[in-house]
Amino acid sequence: MPFSISWTNYPEDADKQDYIKNCRIIPVNKKSENRNPSEKNSEESFTPDSHSYQSKVDSEHSQLAANKKNILNLEELYTFISGDNYPVLQLLQDELSEKIDLIYIDPPYNTGKKFVYNDAFFSGKHENNDEKKYSSNKDSHSVWLSFMQRRLELAKKVLKEEGCIFIAIGSEELYHLKLLCDMIFGEKNFVNDFKWLCGKGKKDKFSRTLEQSHLCYAKNIRRLKEFSEFQESAWAKENLDNDSRGPWFSGSISFSEKRSNPQHKNYFEILSPSGIRWKRQWLHSRQEIEDMIKDNRIYWGPAPEYSNVPRSKIFNGQKTEIIPKNMIEGQGPGGVGTTRDAQNYVDKLLGIKNAFDNPKPVALLEHFIKITGMKNDIRILDFFAGSGTTMEAVYSLNQKDGGKRKCILIQKAEEISNERNIFSDISQLCLERCKRAGISNIAQYRLIEG
């Protein structure tokens, strides 16, 4: 019998149809787009009860009236939406239905702490100002699960059948999230928990946690392309056939006869230099195998028998396609970076220390996008955009390979508690970070709530 999970449902305002009917997503005008982020009392800082605020809302509502069906221009490479992701996703669910190839989100972990953003879920008021922590509440898991369920169900709707989602999560809700995702996406569509070795990690009196989980689920695992990555070899020391290209090690290029499928397109026969016939299913096409034979990249065993199972020769410096490990190195050569690396990078980019807590490294997001093997014109969504790492990763990959990947970010204009911060809210910080990373052509929208 499969495991299940249950919790007390905590409603949100956006559950009500009347509320959603009064919500709008409107394009941001040029004047707002060019505003200095340090101007906290600018035109976007009206209080809800001010006359000027209401006039602005009425004006913005009228801008949308002429085009209710198509809110976004899906041909834009980079799109940024400021607003609560739940009503935004509800408003966009038809427009984005099965149009998203890949989703990456880094939601609140329900740690009980209050960082630059609110990472504590509770029912009622339980804040302890002295410790800057929220007191334990037995229902905090229910509040968090209610919050996540709504958003993940909408995420599933917008994913393509061939698509997948990566969800960053801490130990506080990891196992609850796994059961929730099994319920929404289906246990059979679980891909793996990709653990990022993020650096020194966090510690208590019992242990130090060195990794952070990223649960990955397919929309339909039968339609999801197999993950892979390329690894550059540097450890070959032997040269059994004195190849002029130097040391090499061998790699498998076939299934055993027992495991081979005679109906597979790569099931065929080849001959060794001594005339031994090898008929089986190969990992490469006939043309690729023939090219490897001509280039002396297959090792048949010692001469003159040449009786070993054929294997490929892999030289130092050669890149080979491998199945990705679920442990992702942060430090050292080939590492994607640590939490501290990412923090220092964002601090330098924005010109202020700790403007945003615990951002992810750009290379980590690039890694997730690349291992999927998806084409370089896919559409990527991040509806917990945070500091904007996902958009910078998409932009970076497009710059490197000339791709046309599209990225949609959604970030709530959540107030920043750090008084030294020049940004009034996380949405503003996120957009500015993306601009400073070099992304100039960002289509901007804002949610107007009912």
PDB file of C-alpha atoms in Angstrom, residues 87-312:
ATOM      1  CA  PRO A  87      -2.841  34.272  -8.151  1.00  0.00           C
ATOM      2  CA  VAL A  88      -0.320  34.843 -10.962  1.00  0.00           C
ATOM      3  CA  LEU A  89      -0.227  31.125 -11.795  1.00  0.00           C
ATOM      4  CA  GLN A  90      -4.025  30.957 -11.642  1.00  0.00           C
ATOM      5  CA  LEU A  91      -4.326  33.820 -14.103  1.00  0.00           C
ATOM      6  CA  LEU A  92      -1.733  32.292 -16.432  1.00  0.00           C
ATOM      7  CA  GLN A  93      -2.644  28.597 -16.156  1.00  0.00           C
ATOM      8  CA  ASP A  94      -4.596  28.519 -19.432  1.00  0.00           C
ATOM      9  CA  GLU A  95      -2.106  30.659 -21.315  1.00  0.00           C
ATOM     10  CA  LEU A  96       0.853  28.567 -20.114  1.00  0.00           C
ATOM     11  CA  SER A  97      -0.923  25.196 -20.159  1.00  0.00           C
ATOM     12  CA  GLU A  98       1.634  22.539 -21.190  1.00  0.00           C
ATOM     13  CA  LYS A  99       3.990  25.207 -22.536  1.00  0.00           C
ATOM     14  CA  ILE A 100       6.727  24.964 -19.896  1.00  0.00           C
ATOM     15  CA  ASP A 101       9.612  22.541 -20.473  1.00  0.00           C
ATOM     16  CA  LEU A 102      11.419  22.916 -17.173  1.00  0.00           C
ATOM     17  CA  ILE A 103      10.553  24.410 -13.780  1.00  0.00           C
ATOM     18  CA  TYR A 104      13.071  25.267 -11.082  1.00  0.00           C
ATOM     19  CA  ILE A 105      11.856  26.593  -7.743  1.00  0.00           C
ATOM     20  CA  ASP A 106      13.548  27.367  -4.447  1.00  0.00           C
ATOM     21  CA  PRO A 107      10.552  27.798  -2.104  1.00  0.00           C
ATOM     22  CA  PRO A 108      10.622  28.697   1.598  1.00  0.00           C
ATOM     23  CA  TYR A 109      11.978  25.791   3.650  1.00  0.00           C
ATOM     24  CA  ASN A 110       9.896  26.466   6.781  1.00  0.00           C
ATOM     25  CA  THR A 111      13.035  26.723   8.898  1.00  0.00           C
ATOM     26  CA  GLY A 112      11.310  28.816  11.555  1.00  0.00           C
ATOM     27  CA  LYS A 113      13.703  31.684  10.949  1.00  0.00           C
ATOM     28  CA  LYS A 114      13.118  35.070   9.387  1.00  0.00           C
ATOM     29  CA  PHE A 115      15.807  35.960   6.858  1.00  0.00           C
ATOM     30  CA  VAL A 116      15.570  38.730   4.243  1.00  0.00           C
ATOM     31  CA  TYR A 117      12.446  36.881   3.147  1.00  0.00           C
ATOM     32  CA  ASN A 118       9.862  35.202   5.368  1.00  0.00           C
ATOM     33  CA  ASP A 119      10.790  31.537   5.772  1.00  0.00           C
ATOM     34  CA  ALA A 120       8.416  30.689   8.610  1.00  0.00           C
ATOM     35  CA  PHE A 121       4.914  29.318   8.318  1.00  0.00           C
ATOM     36  CA  PHE A 122       2.561  29.399  11.263  1.00  0.00           C
ATOM     37  CA  SER A 123      -1.091  29.829  12.138  1.00  0.00           C
ATOM     38  CA  GLY A 124      -1.580  32.805  14.358  1.00  0.00           C
ATOM     39  CA  LYS A 125       1.054  35.135  15.768  1.00  0.00           C
ATOM     40  CA  HIS A 126       4.037  33.355  17.271  1.00  0.00           C
ATOM     41  CA  GLU A 127       7.015  35.596  16.644  1.00  0.00           C
ATOM     42  CA  ASN A 128       9.768  35.813  19.231  1.00  0.00           C
ATOM     43  CA  ASN A 129      11.520  39.106  18.517  1.00  0.00           C
ATOM     44  CA  ASP A 130      14.455  38.404  20.795  1.00  0.00           C
ATOM     45  CA  GLU A 131      15.633  35.288  19.012  1.00  0.00           C
ATOM     46  CA  LYS A 132      14.289  36.306  15.574  1.00  0.00           C
ATOM     47  CA  LYS A 133      12.694  32.895  15.383  1.00  0.00           C
ATOM     48  CA  TYR A 134       9.141  31.707  15.259  1.00  0.00           C
ATOM     49  CA  SER A 135       8.069  29.519  18.105  1.00  0.00           C
ATOM     50  CA  SER A 136       7.232  25.902  17.352  1.00  0.00           C
ATOM     51  CA  ASN A 137       3.697  25.413  16.156  1.00  0.00           C
ATOM     52  CA  LYS A 138       2.329  21.932  15.578  1.00  0.00           C
ATOM     53  CA  ASP A 139       0.358  23.146  12.576  1.00  0.00           C
ATOM     54  CA  SER A 140       3.207  24.890  10.771  1.00  0.00           C
ATOM     55  CA  HIS A 141       3.639  21.838   8.530  1.00  0.00           C
ATOM     56  CA  SER A 142      -0.030  22.010   7.554  1.00  0.00           C
ATOM     57  CA  VAL A 143       0.271  25.681   6.641  1.00  0.00           C
ATOM     58  CA  TRP A 144       3.369  24.968   4.562  1.00  0.00           C
ATOM     59  CA  LEU A 145       1.811  21.953   2.834  1.00  0.00           C
ATOM     60  CA  SER A 146      -1.351  23.925   2.052  1.00  0.00           C
ATOM     61  CA  PHE A 147       0.801  26.672   0.577  1.00  0.00           C
ATOM     62  CA  MET A 148       2.894  24.291  -1.537  1.00  0.00           C
ATOM     63  CA  GLN A 149       0.066  22.046  -2.733  1.00  0.00           C
ATOM     64  CA  ARG A 150      -1.767  24.899  -4.453  1.00  0.00           C
ATOM     65  CA  ARG A 151       1.320  26.037  -6.321  1.00  0.00           C
ATOM     66  CA  LEU A 152       2.608  22.593  -7.297  1.00  0.00           C
ATOM     67  CA  GLU A 153      -0.768  21.550  -8.715  1.00  0.00           C
ATOM     68  CA  LEU A 154      -0.662  24.621 -10.956  1.00  0.00           C
ATOM     69  CA  ALA A 155       2.972  23.864 -11.823  1.00  0.00           C
ATOM     70  CA  LYS A 156       1.923  20.432 -13.074  1.00  0.00           C
ATOM     71  CA  LYS A 157      -0.719  22.005 -15.314  1.00  0.00           C
ATOM     72  CA  VAL A 158       1.754  24.251 -17.103  1.00  0.00           C
ATOM     73  CA  LEU A 159       4.436  21.565 -17.599  1.00  0.00           C
ATOM     74  CA  LYS A 160       4.706  19.823 -20.950  1.00  0.00           C
ATOM     75  CA  GLU A 161       4.335  16.042 -20.989  1.00  0.00           C
ATOM     76  CA  GLU A 162       8.087  15.875 -21.686  1.00  0.00           C
ATOM     77  CA  GLY A 163       8.873  18.372 -18.932  1.00  0.00           C
ATOM     78  CA  CYS A 164      10.259  18.149 -15.400  1.00  0.00           C
ATOM     79  CA  ILE A 165      10.518  20.164 -12.206  1.00  0.00           C
ATOM     80  CA  PHE A 166      13.417  20.654  -9.768  1.00  0.00           C
ATOM     81  CA  ILE A 167      12.516  21.737  -6.227  1.00  0.00           C
ATOM     82  CA  ALA A 168      15.185  22.900  -3.763  1.00  0.00           C
ATOM     83  CA  ILE A 169      14.342  22.028  -0.168  1.00  0.00           C
ATOM     84  CA  GLY A 170      15.917  21.778   3.278  1.00  0.00           C
ATOM     85  CA  SER A 171      15.640  18.961   5.797  1.00  0.00           C
ATOM     86  CA  GLU A 172      12.742  20.641   7.631  1.00  0.00           C
ATOM     87  CA  GLU A 173      10.173  19.722   4.963  1.00  0.00           C
ATOM     88  CA  LEU A 174      12.059  17.316   2.692  1.00  0.00           C
ATOM     89  CA  TYR A 175      10.074  14.208   3.533  1.00  0.00           C
ATOM     90  CA  HIS A 176       6.738  16.008   3.605  1.00  0.00           C
ATOM     91  CA  LEU A 177       7.559  17.468   0.186  1.00  0.00           C
ATOM     92  CA  LYS A 178       8.471  14.028  -1.200  1.00  0.00           C
ATOM     93  CA  LEU A 179       5.083  12.616  -0.172  1.00  0.00           C
ATOM     94  CA  LEU A 180       3.271  15.708  -1.453  1.00  0.00           C
ATOM     95  CA  CYS A 181       5.000  15.438  -4.845  1.00  0.00           C
ATOM     96  CA  ASP A 182       4.278  11.707  -4.997  1.00  0.00           C
ATOM     97  CA  MET A 183       0.615  12.636  -4.561  1.00  0.00           C
ATOM     98  CA  ILE A 184       0.619  15.431  -7.181  1.00  0.00           C
ATOM     99  CA  PHE A 185       3.049  14.148  -9.832  1.00  0.00           C
ATOM    100  CA  GLY A 186       2.868  10.434  -9.074  1.00  0.00           C
ATOM    101  CA  GLU A 187       5.483   8.319  -7.307  1.00  0.00           C
ATOM    102  CA  LYS A 188       6.436   6.686 -10.618  1.00  0.00           C
ATOM    103  CA  ASN A 189       7.452  10.108 -11.977  1.00  0.00           C
ATOM    104  CA  PHE A 190      10.094  10.677  -9.312  1.00  0.00           C
ATOM    105  CA  VAL A 191      13.485  11.096 -11.027  1.00  0.00           C
ATOM    106  CA  ASN A 192      15.899  11.568  -8.127  1.00  0.00           C
ATOM    107  CA  ASP A 193      16.999  13.719  -5.224  1.00  0.00           C
ATOM    108  CA  PHE A 194      19.937  15.691  -6.590  1.00  0.00           C
ATOM    109  CA  LYS A 195      22.024  16.675  -3.574  1.00  0.00           C
ATOM    110  CA  TRP A 196      24.184  19.759  -3.901  1.00  0.00           C
ATOM    111  CA  LEU A 197      27.259  19.804  -1.635  1.00  0.00           C
ATOM    112  CA  CYS A 198      26.806  23.431  -0.700  1.00  0.00           C
ATOM    113  CA  GLY A 199      29.893  24.021   1.444  1.00  0.00           C
ATOM    114  CA  LYS A 200      30.286  24.022   5.207  1.00  0.00           C
ATOM    115  CA  GLY A 201      26.537  23.639   5.584  1.00  0.00           C
ATOM    116  CA  LYS A 202      24.660  24.012   8.843  1.00  0.00           C
ATOM    117  CA  LYS A 203      25.367  22.305  12.114  1.00  0.00           C
ATOM    118  CA  ASP A 204      23.793  21.488  15.431  1.00  0.00           C
ATOM    119  CA  LYS A 205      25.238  19.654  18.419  1.00  0.00           C
ATOM    120  CA  PHE A 206      24.764  16.290  16.708  1.00  0.00           C
ATOM    121  CA  SER A 207      25.959  16.753  13.134  1.00  0.00           C
ATOM    122  CA  ARG A 208      26.767  19.053  10.247  1.00  0.00           C
ATOM    123  CA  THR A 209      24.582  18.918   7.136  1.00  0.00           C
ATOM    124  CA  LEU A 210      26.717  19.367   4.030  1.00  0.00           C
ATOM    125  CA  GLU A 211      24.154  18.947   1.261  1.00  0.00           C
ATOM    126  CA  GLN A 212      20.911  20.458   0.078  1.00  0.00           C
ATOM    127  CA  SER A 213      18.244  18.422  -1.675  1.00  0.00           C
ATOM    128  CA  HIS A 214      16.668  19.112  -5.060  1.00  0.00           C
ATOM    129  CA  LEU A 215      13.752  16.783  -5.731  1.00  0.00           C
ATOM    130  CA  CYS A 216      13.167  16.190  -9.422  1.00  0.00           C
ATOM    131  CA  TYR A 217       9.882  14.942 -10.890  1.00  0.00           C
ATOM    132  CA  ALA A 218       8.800  14.324 -14.464  1.00  0.00           C
ATOM    133  CA  LYS A 219       5.347  15.237 -15.744  1.00  0.00           C
ATOM    134  CA  ASN A 220       5.401  11.869 -17.516  1.00  0.00           C
ATOM    135  CA  ILE A 221       8.604   9.893 -16.979  1.00  0.00           C
ATOM    136  CA  ARG A 222       7.960   7.799 -20.082  1.00  0.00           C
ATOM    137  CA  ARG A 223       8.178  10.978 -22.154  1.00  0.00           C
ATOM    138  CA  LEU A 224      11.102  12.585 -20.315  1.00  0.00           C
ATOM    139  CA  LYS A 225      14.418  12.352 -22.141  1.00  0.00           C
ATOM    140  CA  GLU A 226      17.149  10.481 -20.258  1.00  0.00           C
ATOM    141  CA  PHE A 227      19.476  12.805 -18.337  1.00  0.00           C
ATOM    142  CA  SER A 228      23.155  12.956 -19.251  1.00  0.00           C
ATOM    143  CA  GLU A 229      26.239  15.099 -18.856  1.00  0.00           C
ATOM    144  CA  PHE A 230      29.680  15.311 -20.390  1.00  0.00           C
ATOM    145  CA  GLN A 231      32.759  14.567 -18.343  1.00  0.00           C
ATOM    146  CA  GLU A 232      36.308  15.367 -19.384  1.00  0.00           C
ATOM    147  CA  SER A 233      38.704  12.552 -18.546  1.00  0.00           C
ATOM    148  CA  ALA A 234      42.043  13.310 -16.912  1.00  0.00           C
ATOM    149  CA  TRP A 235      42.957  10.088 -15.113  1.00  0.00           C
ATOM    150  CA  ALA A 236      44.116   7.684 -17.860  1.00  0.00           C
ATOM    151  CA  LYS A 237      47.602   6.294 -17.134  1.00  0.00           C
ATOM    152  CA  GLU A 238      47.900   3.180 -19.299  1.00  0.00           C
ATOM    153  CA  ASN A 239      48.456   2.786 -23.034  1.00  0.00           C
ATOM    154  CA  LEU A 240      48.041  -0.944 -23.712  1.00  0.00           C
ATOM    155  CA  ASP A 241      48.438  -0.706 -27.495  1.00  0.00           C
ATOM    156  CA  ASN A 242      51.022   2.129 -27.559  1.00  0.00           C
ATOM    157  CA  ASP A 243      48.598   4.526 -29.215  1.00  0.00           C
ATOM    158  CA  SER A 244      50.416   7.676 -30.381  1.00  0.00           C
ATOM    159  CA  ARG A 245      47.684   9.818 -28.818  1.00  0.00           C
ATOM    160  CA  GLY A 246      48.822   8.828 -25.350  1.00  0.00           C
ATOM    161  CA  PRO A 247      47.258   7.133 -22.285  1.00  0.00           C
ATOM    162  CA  TRP A 248      43.654   5.983 -22.408  1.00  0.00           C
ATOM    163  CA  PHE A 249      41.135   3.948 -20.457  1.00  0.00           C
ATOM    164  CA  SER A 250      38.324   1.829 -21.849  1.00  0.00           C
ATOM    165  CA  GLY A 251      34.575   2.343 -21.725  1.00  0.00           C
ATOM    166  CA  SER A 252      31.642   0.056 -22.516  1.00  0.00           C
ATOM    167  CA  ILE A 253      29.997   0.418 -25.930  1.00  0.00           C
ATOM    168  CA  SER A 254      27.560  -2.507 -25.895  1.00  0.00           C
ATOM    169  CA  PHE A 255      25.120  -4.649 -23.953  1.00  0.00           C
ATOM    170  CA  SER A 256      25.914  -8.292 -23.301  1.00  0.00           C
ATOM    171  CA  GLU A 257      24.342 -10.817 -25.667  1.00  0.00           C
ATOM    172  CA  LYS A 258      21.890 -11.758 -22.926  1.00  0.00           C
ATOM    173  CA  ARG A 259      20.736  -8.189 -22.372  1.00  0.00           C
ATOM    174  CA  SER A 260      20.701  -7.178 -26.040  1.00  0.00           C
ATOM    175  CA  ASN A 261      17.420  -6.539 -27.853  1.00  0.00           C
ATOM    176  CA  PRO A 262      17.514  -8.076 -31.371  1.00  0.00           C
ATOM    177  CA  GLN A 263      14.743  -5.676 -32.429  1.00  0.00           C
ATOM    178  CA  HIS A 264      16.734  -2.571 -31.481  1.00  0.00           C
ATOM    179  CA  LYS A 265      18.041  -0.394 -34.312  1.00  0.00           C
ATOM    180  CA  ASN A 266      21.577  -0.662 -32.909  1.00  0.00           C
ATOM    181  CA  TYR A 267      21.578  -4.458 -32.975  1.00  0.00           C
ATOM    182  CA  PHE A 268      24.150  -5.517 -35.570  1.00  0.00           C
ATOM    183  CA  GLU A 269      27.396  -7.416 -36.110  1.00  0.00           C
ATOM    184  CA  ILE A 270      30.992  -6.192 -36.302  1.00  0.00           C
ATOM    185  CA  LEU A 271      34.276  -8.010 -36.905  1.00  0.00           C
ATOM    186  CA  SER A 272      37.440  -7.805 -34.836  1.00  0.00           C
ATOM    187  CA  PRO A 273      40.837  -7.528 -36.639  1.00  0.00           C
ATOM    188  CA  SER A 274      41.226 -11.297 -36.143  1.00  0.00           C
ATOM    189  CA  GLY A 275      37.815 -12.055 -37.653  1.00  0.00           C
ATOM    190  CA  ILE A 276      35.829 -12.679 -34.441  1.00  0.00           C
ATOM    191  CA  ARG A 277      32.165 -11.767 -34.890  1.00  0.00           C
ATOM    192  CA  TRP A 278      30.452  -9.647 -32.240  1.00  0.00           C
ATOM    193  CA  LYS A 279      26.683  -9.472 -32.705  1.00  0.00           C
ATOM    194  CA  ARG A 280      24.797  -7.567 -30.031  1.00  0.00           C
ATOM    195  CA  GLN A 281      23.083  -4.293 -29.178  1.00  0.00           C
ATOM    196  CA  TRP A 282      25.503  -1.365 -29.261  1.00  0.00           C
ATOM    197  CA  LEU A 283      25.358   1.983 -27.476  1.00  0.00           C
ATOM    198  CA  HIS A 284      26.145   3.757 -30.741  1.00  0.00           C
ATOM    199  CA  SER A 285      24.807   3.609 -34.282  1.00  0.00           C
ATOM    200  CA  ARG A 286      26.431   1.476 -36.968  1.00  0.00           C
ATOM    201  CA  GLN A 287      27.956   4.578 -38.563  1.00  0.00           C
ATOM    202  CA  GLU A 288      29.392   5.780 -35.235  1.00  0.00           C
ATOM    203  CA  ILE A 289      30.911   2.350 -34.529  1.00  0.00           C
ATOM    204  CA  GLU A 290      32.434   2.213 -38.019  1.00  0.00           C
ATOM    205  CA  ASP A 291      33.927   5.684 -37.508  1.00  0.00           C
ATOM    206  CA  MET A 292      35.427   4.563 -34.172  1.00  0.00           C
ATOM    207  CA  ILE A 293      36.970   1.504 -35.856  1.00  0.00           C
ATOM    208  CA  LYS A 294      38.527   3.645 -38.616  1.00  0.00           C
ATOM    209  CA  ASP A 295      39.909   6.066 -36.017  1.00  0.00           C
ATOM    210  CA  ASN A 296      41.398   3.218 -33.933  1.00  0.00           C
ATOM    211  CA  ARG A 297      39.222   4.151 -30.961  1.00  0.00           C
ATOM    212  CA  ILE A 298      38.122   0.578 -30.190  1.00  0.00           C
ATOM    213  CA  TYR A 299      40.232  -1.791 -28.119  1.00  0.00           C
ATOM    214  CA  TRP A 300      39.783  -5.474 -29.087  1.00  0.00           C
ATOM    215  CA  GLY A 301      42.257  -6.945 -26.626  1.00  0.00           C
ATOM    216  CA  PRO A 302      45.923  -7.924 -27.101  1.00  0.00           C
ATOM    217  CA  ALA A 303      47.226  -8.786 -30.567  1.00  0.00           C
ATOM    218  CA  PRO A 304      47.126 -11.077 -32.408  1.00  0.00           C
ATOM    219  CA  GLU A 305      44.035 -12.719 -30.855  1.00  0.00           C
ATOM    220  CA  TYR A 306      41.972  -9.516 -30.484  1.00  0.00           C
ATOM    221  CA  SER A 307      39.472 -11.628 -28.557  1.00  0.00           C
ATOM    222  CA  ASN A 308      38.254  -9.234 -25.854  1.00  0.00           C
ATOM    223  CA  VAL A 309      34.773  -7.692 -25.871  1.00  0.00           C
ATOM    224  CA  PRO A 310      35.159  -4.476 -27.924  1.00  0.00           C
ATOM    225  CA  ARG A 311      35.425  -1.336 -25.793  1.00  0.00           C
ATOM    226  CA  SER A 312      35.994   2.300 -26.632  1.00  0.00           C
TER     227      SER A 312
END
